[in-house]
Short mmCIF file of C-alpha atoms and ligand atoms in Angstrom, two decimals:
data_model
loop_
_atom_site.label_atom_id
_atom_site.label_comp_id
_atom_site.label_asym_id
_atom_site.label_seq_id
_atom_site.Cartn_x
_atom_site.Cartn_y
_atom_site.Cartn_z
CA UNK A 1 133.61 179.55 98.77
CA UNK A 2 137.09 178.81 100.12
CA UNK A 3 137.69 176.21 101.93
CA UNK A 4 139.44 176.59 105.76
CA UNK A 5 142.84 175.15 106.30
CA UNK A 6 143.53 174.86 110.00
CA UNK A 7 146.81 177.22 110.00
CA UNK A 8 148.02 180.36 108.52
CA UNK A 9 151.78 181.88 108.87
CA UNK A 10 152.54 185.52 109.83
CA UNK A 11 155.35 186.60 110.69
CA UNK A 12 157.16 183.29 111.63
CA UNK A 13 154.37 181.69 113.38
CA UNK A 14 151.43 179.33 112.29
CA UNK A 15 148.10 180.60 113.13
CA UNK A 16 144.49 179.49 113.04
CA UNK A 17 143.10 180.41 109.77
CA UNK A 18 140.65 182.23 112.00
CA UNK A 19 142.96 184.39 113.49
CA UNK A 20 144.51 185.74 110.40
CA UNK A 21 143.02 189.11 110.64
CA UNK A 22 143.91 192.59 110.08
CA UNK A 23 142.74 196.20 111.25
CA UNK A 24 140.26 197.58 108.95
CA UNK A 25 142.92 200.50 109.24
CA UNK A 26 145.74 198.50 107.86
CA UNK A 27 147.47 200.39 104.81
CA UNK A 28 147.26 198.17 101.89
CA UNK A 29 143.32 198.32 102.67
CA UNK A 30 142.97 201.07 101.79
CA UNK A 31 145.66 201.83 99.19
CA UNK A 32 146.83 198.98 97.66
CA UNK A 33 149.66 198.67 99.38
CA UNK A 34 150.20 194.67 99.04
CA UNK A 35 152.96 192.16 96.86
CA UNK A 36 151.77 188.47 96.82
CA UNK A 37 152.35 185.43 94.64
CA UNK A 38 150.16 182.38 93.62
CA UNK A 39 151.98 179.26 93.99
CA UNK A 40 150.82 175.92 93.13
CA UNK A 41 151.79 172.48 94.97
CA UNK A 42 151.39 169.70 92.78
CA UNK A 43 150.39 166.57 94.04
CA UNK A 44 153.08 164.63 91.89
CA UNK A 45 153.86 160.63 91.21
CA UNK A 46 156.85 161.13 93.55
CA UNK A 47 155.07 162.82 96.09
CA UNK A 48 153.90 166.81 96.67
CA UNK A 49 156.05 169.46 95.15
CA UNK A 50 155.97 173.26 94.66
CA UNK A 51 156.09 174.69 91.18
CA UNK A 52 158.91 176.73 90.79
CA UNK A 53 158.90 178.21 94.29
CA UNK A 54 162.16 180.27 94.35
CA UNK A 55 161.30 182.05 91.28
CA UNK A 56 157.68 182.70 92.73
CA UNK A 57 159.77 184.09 95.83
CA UNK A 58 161.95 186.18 94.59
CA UNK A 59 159.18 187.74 92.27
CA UNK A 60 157.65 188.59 94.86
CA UNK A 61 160.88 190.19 96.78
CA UNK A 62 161.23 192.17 93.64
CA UNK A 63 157.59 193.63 93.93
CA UNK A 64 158.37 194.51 97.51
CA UNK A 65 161.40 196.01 96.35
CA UNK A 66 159.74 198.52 93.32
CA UNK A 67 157.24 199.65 96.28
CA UNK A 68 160.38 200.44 99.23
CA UNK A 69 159.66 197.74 101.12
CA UNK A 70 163.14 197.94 102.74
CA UNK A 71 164.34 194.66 104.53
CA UNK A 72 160.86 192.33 105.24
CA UNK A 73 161.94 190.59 108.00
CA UNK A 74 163.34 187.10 106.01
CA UNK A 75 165.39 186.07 103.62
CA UNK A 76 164.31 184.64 100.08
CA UNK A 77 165.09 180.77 101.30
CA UNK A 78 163.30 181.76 105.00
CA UNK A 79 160.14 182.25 102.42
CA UNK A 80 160.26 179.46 100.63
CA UNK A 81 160.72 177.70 103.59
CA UNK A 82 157.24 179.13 105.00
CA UNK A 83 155.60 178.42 101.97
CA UNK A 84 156.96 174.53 102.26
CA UNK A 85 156.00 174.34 105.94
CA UNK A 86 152.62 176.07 105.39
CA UNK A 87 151.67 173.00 103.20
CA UNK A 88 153.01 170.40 105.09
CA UNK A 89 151.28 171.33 108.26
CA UNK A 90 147.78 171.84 106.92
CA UNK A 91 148.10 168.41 105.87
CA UNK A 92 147.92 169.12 101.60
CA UNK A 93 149.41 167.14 98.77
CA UNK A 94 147.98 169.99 95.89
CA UNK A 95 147.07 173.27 97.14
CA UNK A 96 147.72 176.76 95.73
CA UNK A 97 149.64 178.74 98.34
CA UNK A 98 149.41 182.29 98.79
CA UNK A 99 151.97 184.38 100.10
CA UNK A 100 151.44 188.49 100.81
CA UNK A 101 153.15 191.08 102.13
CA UNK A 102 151.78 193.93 103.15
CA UNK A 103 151.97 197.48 104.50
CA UNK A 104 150.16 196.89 108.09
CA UNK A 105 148.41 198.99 110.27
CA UNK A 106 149.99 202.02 111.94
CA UNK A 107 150.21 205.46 110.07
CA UNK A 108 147.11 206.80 107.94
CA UNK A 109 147.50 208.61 104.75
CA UNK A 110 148.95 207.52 101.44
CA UNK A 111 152.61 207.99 102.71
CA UNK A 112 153.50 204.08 103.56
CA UNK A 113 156.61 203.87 104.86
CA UNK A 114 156.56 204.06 108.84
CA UNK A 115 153.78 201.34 107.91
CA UNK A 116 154.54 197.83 109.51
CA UNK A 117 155.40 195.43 106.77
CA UNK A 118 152.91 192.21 107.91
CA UNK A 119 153.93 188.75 106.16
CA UNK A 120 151.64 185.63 105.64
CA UNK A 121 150.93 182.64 103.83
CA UNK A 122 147.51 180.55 103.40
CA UNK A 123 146.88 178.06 101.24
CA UNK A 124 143.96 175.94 99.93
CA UNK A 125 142.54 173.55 97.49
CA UNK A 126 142.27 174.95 93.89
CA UNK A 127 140.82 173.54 90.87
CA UNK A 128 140.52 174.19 87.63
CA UNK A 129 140.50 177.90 87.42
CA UNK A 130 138.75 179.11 84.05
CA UNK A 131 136.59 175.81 84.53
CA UNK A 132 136.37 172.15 84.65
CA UNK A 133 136.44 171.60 80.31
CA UNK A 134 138.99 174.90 80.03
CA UNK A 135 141.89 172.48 79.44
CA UNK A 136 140.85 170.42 76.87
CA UNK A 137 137.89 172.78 75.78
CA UNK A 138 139.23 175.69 75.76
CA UNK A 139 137.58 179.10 76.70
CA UNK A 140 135.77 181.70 74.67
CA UNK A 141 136.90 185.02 75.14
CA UNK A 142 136.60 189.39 74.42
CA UNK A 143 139.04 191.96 73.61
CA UNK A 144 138.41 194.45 76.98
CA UNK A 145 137.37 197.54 76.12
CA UNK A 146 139.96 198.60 79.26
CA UNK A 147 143.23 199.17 78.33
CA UNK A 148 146.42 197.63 80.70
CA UNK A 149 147.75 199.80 83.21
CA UNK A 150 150.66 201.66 81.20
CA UNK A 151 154.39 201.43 81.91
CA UNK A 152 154.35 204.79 83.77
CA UNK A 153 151.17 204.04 85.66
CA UNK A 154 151.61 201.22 87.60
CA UNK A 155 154.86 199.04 86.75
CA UNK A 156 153.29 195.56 85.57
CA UNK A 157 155.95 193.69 86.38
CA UNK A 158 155.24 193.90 90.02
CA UNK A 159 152.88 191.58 90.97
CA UNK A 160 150.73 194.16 93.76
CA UNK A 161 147.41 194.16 94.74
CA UNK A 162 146.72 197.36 92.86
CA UNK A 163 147.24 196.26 89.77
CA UNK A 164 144.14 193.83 90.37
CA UNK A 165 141.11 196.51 90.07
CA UNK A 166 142.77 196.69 86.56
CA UNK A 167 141.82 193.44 86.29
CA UNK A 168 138.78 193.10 87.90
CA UNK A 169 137.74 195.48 85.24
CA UNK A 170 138.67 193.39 82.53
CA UNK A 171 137.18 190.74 84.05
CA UNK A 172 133.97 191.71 85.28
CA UNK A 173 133.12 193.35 81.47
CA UNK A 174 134.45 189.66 80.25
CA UNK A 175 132.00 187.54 82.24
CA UNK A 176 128.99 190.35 82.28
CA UNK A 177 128.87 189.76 78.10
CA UNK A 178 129.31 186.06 78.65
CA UNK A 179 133.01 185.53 78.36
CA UNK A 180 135.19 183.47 80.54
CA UNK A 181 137.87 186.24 80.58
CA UNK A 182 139.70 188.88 78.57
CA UNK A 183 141.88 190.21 76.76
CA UNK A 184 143.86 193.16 77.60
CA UNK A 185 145.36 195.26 75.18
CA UNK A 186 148.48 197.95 75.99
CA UNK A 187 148.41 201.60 75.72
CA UNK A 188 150.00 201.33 72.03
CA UNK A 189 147.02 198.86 71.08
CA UNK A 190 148.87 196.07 70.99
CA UNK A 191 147.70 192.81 72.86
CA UNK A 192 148.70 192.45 76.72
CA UNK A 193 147.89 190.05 78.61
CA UNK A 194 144.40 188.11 80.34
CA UNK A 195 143.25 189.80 83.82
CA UNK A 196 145.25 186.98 85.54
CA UNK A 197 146.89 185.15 82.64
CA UNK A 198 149.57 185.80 80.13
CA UNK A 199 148.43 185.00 76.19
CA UNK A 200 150.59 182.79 73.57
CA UNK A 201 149.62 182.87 69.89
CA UNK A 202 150.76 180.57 67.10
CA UNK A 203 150.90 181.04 63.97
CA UNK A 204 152.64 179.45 60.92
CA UNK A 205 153.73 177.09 63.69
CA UNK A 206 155.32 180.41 65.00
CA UNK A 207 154.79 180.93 68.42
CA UNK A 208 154.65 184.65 69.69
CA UNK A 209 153.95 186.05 73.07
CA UNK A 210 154.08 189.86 73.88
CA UNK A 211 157.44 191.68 75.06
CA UNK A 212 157.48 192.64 79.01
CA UNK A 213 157.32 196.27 77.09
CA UNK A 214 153.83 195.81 76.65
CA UNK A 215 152.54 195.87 80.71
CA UNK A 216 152.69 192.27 80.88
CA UNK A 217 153.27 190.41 84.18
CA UNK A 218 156.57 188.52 83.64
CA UNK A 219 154.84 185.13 84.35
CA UNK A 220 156.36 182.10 85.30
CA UNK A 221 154.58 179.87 83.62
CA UNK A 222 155.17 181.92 80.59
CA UNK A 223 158.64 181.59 81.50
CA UNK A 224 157.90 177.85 81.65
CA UNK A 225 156.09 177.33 78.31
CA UNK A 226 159.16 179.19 76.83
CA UNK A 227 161.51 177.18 78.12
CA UNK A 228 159.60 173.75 77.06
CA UNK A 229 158.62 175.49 73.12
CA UNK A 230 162.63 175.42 73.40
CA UNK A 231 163.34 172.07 73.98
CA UNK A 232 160.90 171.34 71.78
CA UNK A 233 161.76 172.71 68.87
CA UNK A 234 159.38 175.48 68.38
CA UNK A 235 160.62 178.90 67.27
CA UNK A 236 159.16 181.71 69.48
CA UNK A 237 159.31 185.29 69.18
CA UNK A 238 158.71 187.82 72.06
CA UNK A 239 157.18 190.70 70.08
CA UNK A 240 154.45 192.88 70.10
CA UNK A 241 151.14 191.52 68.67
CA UNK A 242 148.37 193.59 66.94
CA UNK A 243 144.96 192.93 67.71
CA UNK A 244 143.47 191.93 64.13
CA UNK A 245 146.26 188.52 64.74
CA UNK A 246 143.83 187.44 67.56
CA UNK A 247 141.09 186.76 65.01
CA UNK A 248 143.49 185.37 62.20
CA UNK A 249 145.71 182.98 64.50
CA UNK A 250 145.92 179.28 64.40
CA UNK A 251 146.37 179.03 68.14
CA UNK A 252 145.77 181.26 70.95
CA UNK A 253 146.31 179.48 74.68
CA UNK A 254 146.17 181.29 78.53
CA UNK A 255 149.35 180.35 80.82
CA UNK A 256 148.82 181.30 84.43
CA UNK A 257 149.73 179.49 87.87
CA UNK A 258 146.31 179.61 88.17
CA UNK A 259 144.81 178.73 84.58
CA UNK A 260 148.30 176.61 83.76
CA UNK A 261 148.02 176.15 80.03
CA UNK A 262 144.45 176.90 78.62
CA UNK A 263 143.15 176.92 75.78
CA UNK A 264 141.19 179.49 73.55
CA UNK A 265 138.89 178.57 71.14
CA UNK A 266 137.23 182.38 70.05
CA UNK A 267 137.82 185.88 70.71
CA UNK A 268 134.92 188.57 70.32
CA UNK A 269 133.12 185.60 69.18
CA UNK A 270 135.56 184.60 66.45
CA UNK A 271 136.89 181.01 66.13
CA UNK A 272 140.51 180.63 66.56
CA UNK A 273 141.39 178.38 64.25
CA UNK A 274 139.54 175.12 64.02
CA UNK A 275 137.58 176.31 67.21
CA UNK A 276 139.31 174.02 69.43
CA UNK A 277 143.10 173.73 71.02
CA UNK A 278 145.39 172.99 68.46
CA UNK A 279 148.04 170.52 68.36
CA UNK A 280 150.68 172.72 69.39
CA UNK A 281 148.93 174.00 72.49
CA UNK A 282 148.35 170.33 73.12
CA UNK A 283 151.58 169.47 72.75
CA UNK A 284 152.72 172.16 74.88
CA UNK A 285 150.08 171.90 77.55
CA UNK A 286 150.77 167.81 77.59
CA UNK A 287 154.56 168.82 78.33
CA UNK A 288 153.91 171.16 80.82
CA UNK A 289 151.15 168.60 82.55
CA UNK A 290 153.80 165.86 82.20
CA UNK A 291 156.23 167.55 84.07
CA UNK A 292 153.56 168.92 86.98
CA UNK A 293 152.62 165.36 87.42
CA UNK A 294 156.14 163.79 87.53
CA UNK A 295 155.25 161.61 84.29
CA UNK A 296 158.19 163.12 82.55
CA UNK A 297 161.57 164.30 84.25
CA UNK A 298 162.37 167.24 86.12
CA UNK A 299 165.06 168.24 83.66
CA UNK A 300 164.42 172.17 84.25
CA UNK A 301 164.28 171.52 88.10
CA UNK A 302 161.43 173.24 88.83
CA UNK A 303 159.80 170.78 91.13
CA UNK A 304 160.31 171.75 94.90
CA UNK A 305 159.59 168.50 96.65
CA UNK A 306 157.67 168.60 99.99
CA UNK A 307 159.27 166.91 102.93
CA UNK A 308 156.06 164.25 103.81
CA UNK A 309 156.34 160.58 103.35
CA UNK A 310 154.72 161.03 100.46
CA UNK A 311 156.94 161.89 98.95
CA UNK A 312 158.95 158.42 98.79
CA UNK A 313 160.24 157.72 95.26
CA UNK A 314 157.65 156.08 93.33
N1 PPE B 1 149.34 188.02 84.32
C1 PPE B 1 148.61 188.36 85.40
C2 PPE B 1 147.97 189.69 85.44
C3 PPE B 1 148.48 187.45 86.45
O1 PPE B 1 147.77 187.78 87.52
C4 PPE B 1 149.10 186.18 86.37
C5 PPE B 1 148.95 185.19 87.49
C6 PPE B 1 149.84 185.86 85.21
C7 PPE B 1 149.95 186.81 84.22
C8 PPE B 1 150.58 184.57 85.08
O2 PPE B 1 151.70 184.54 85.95
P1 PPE B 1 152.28 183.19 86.57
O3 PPE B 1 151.27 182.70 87.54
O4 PPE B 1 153.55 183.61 87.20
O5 PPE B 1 152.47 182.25 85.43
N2 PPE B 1 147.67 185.20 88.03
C9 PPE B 1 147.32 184.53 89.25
C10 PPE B 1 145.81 184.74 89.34
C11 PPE B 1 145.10 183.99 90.36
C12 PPE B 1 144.06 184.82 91.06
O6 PPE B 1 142.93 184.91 90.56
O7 PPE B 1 144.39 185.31 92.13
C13 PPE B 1 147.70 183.06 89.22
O8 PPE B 1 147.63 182.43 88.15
O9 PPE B 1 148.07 182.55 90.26
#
């Protein structure tokens, strides 16, 4: 279960955590009607920071944007702002912080748009999100028998609460046949994406990860791992990805806010690879790490620090 934080924001103002209700009326209850983000704070050497908050931010203005949100009441920096001072006042050094905007309660019916448009932003303690060993482990997973919401369905690039029963299928299948999660494949066939991750395959020390074209969410941590394979030397290819390369790759690895750079060591019960993460997955994940801890420089400045004095220079 979740653990309480004393305050939430809406609107401007901190709440109690307790007060951060809504009608059982309220739009995006019953229609979906909701854009949010999952931000992480890392608790770094030089003191808390926010992992890539403005791109997280404007992701999330872009959602709002797809669905006619119209003007939300703040600007992009006013967010990020919120999310900062969200942290800071509940007191945490690492927390995931979730911001969501959504159509409020007012109007019935599926037409939204005399809805109010209700902003907040909790936060709390995460861990390890596809378990405790997932990092150095790596997780076992199943080729959903669900298929991605397609292009003309539901735009994946929006990051809404809709989208999620999509995933809560793929999920729920996943963990009923005793997988940690799956894998999503696009209306074509070819591989998508994890219910709340996107995937990375290597092979021939070729690194691939599927095209937005195939309903992917245009993660920032994907963004991230791209940007790092870069510097690093790795070639990478954003193509599509039939399924059969699952079972025949050397790597496979999760990146997610959430799940950060996972492992995974079988699909539909097939080793990947040795069975274990490989050395570029370690190598990537050990970058990525390095940077979300401060051990390594900032050099794509995607560290947000939090003002705390903490966050003194170490
Ligand atoms: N695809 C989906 C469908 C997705 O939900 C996420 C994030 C990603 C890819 C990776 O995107 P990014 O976080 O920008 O690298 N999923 C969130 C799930 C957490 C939850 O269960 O809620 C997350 O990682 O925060």
């Amino acid at each position: 279960m979740i653990k309480p934080t004393e305050k939430i924001w809406h609107n401007g103002r901190l709440i109690p955590w307790d007060e951060a209700k809504v009608h059982v009326l309220a739009h995006a209850l019953h229609y979906g009607t909701s854009v949010f983000e999952g931000i992480r704070c890392y608790d770094t050497r030089n003191g808390p920071a926010m992992f890539r908050l403005r791109e997280h931010v404007r992701r999330m203005f872009e959602s709002a944007k797809i669905y006619r949100f119209g003007d939300i009441g703040f600007t992009q920096e006013e967010f990020a702002q919120a999310c900062v001072d969200v942290s800071v006042v509940n007191g945490m050094s690492s927390c995931y912080v979730r911001p969501i905007v959504f159509r409020g309660y007012g109007d019935v019916g599926v037409r939204s748009l005399n809805n109010p448009i209700e902003c907040y932003i909790a936060c709390w303690e995460w861990g390890r999100y596809l378990g405790a060993e997932a990092l150095e482990q790596g997780v076992d997973v199943c080729v959903s028998s669900w298929t991605r919401i397609a292009p003309n369905t539901l735009p994946a690039i929006a990051k809404v609460a809709a989208n999620y029963m999509n995933s809560q299928l793929i999920l729920m299948e996943a963990n009923q046949h005793g997988y940690t999660e799956g894998i999503a494949l696009d209306t074509q066939g070819y591989v998508s994406e994890g219910s709340g991750e996107n995937v990375f395959l290597i092979r021939d020390g070729i690194i691939y990860t599927p095209p937005l074209g195939t309903s992917v969410l245009p993660g920032i941590t994907r963004d991230a791992i791209i940007c790092i394979a870069g510097e690093l030397g790795y070639p990478l290819r954003e193509q599509a990805i039939p399924r059969e390369w699952l079972y025949i790759a050397d790597e496979l690895f999760f990146t997610g806010t959430a799940a950060e750079v996972t492992p995974i060591r079988s699909v539909d019960r097939i080793a990947v690879g040795a069975g274990r993460r490989g050395p570029i997955t370690e190598h990537l994940q050990s970058e990525f790490l390095a940077i979300t801890s401060g051990d390594a420089a900032d050099r794509f400045g995607w560290l947000s620090y939090l003002p705390t004095p903490a966050a003194a220079v170490a």
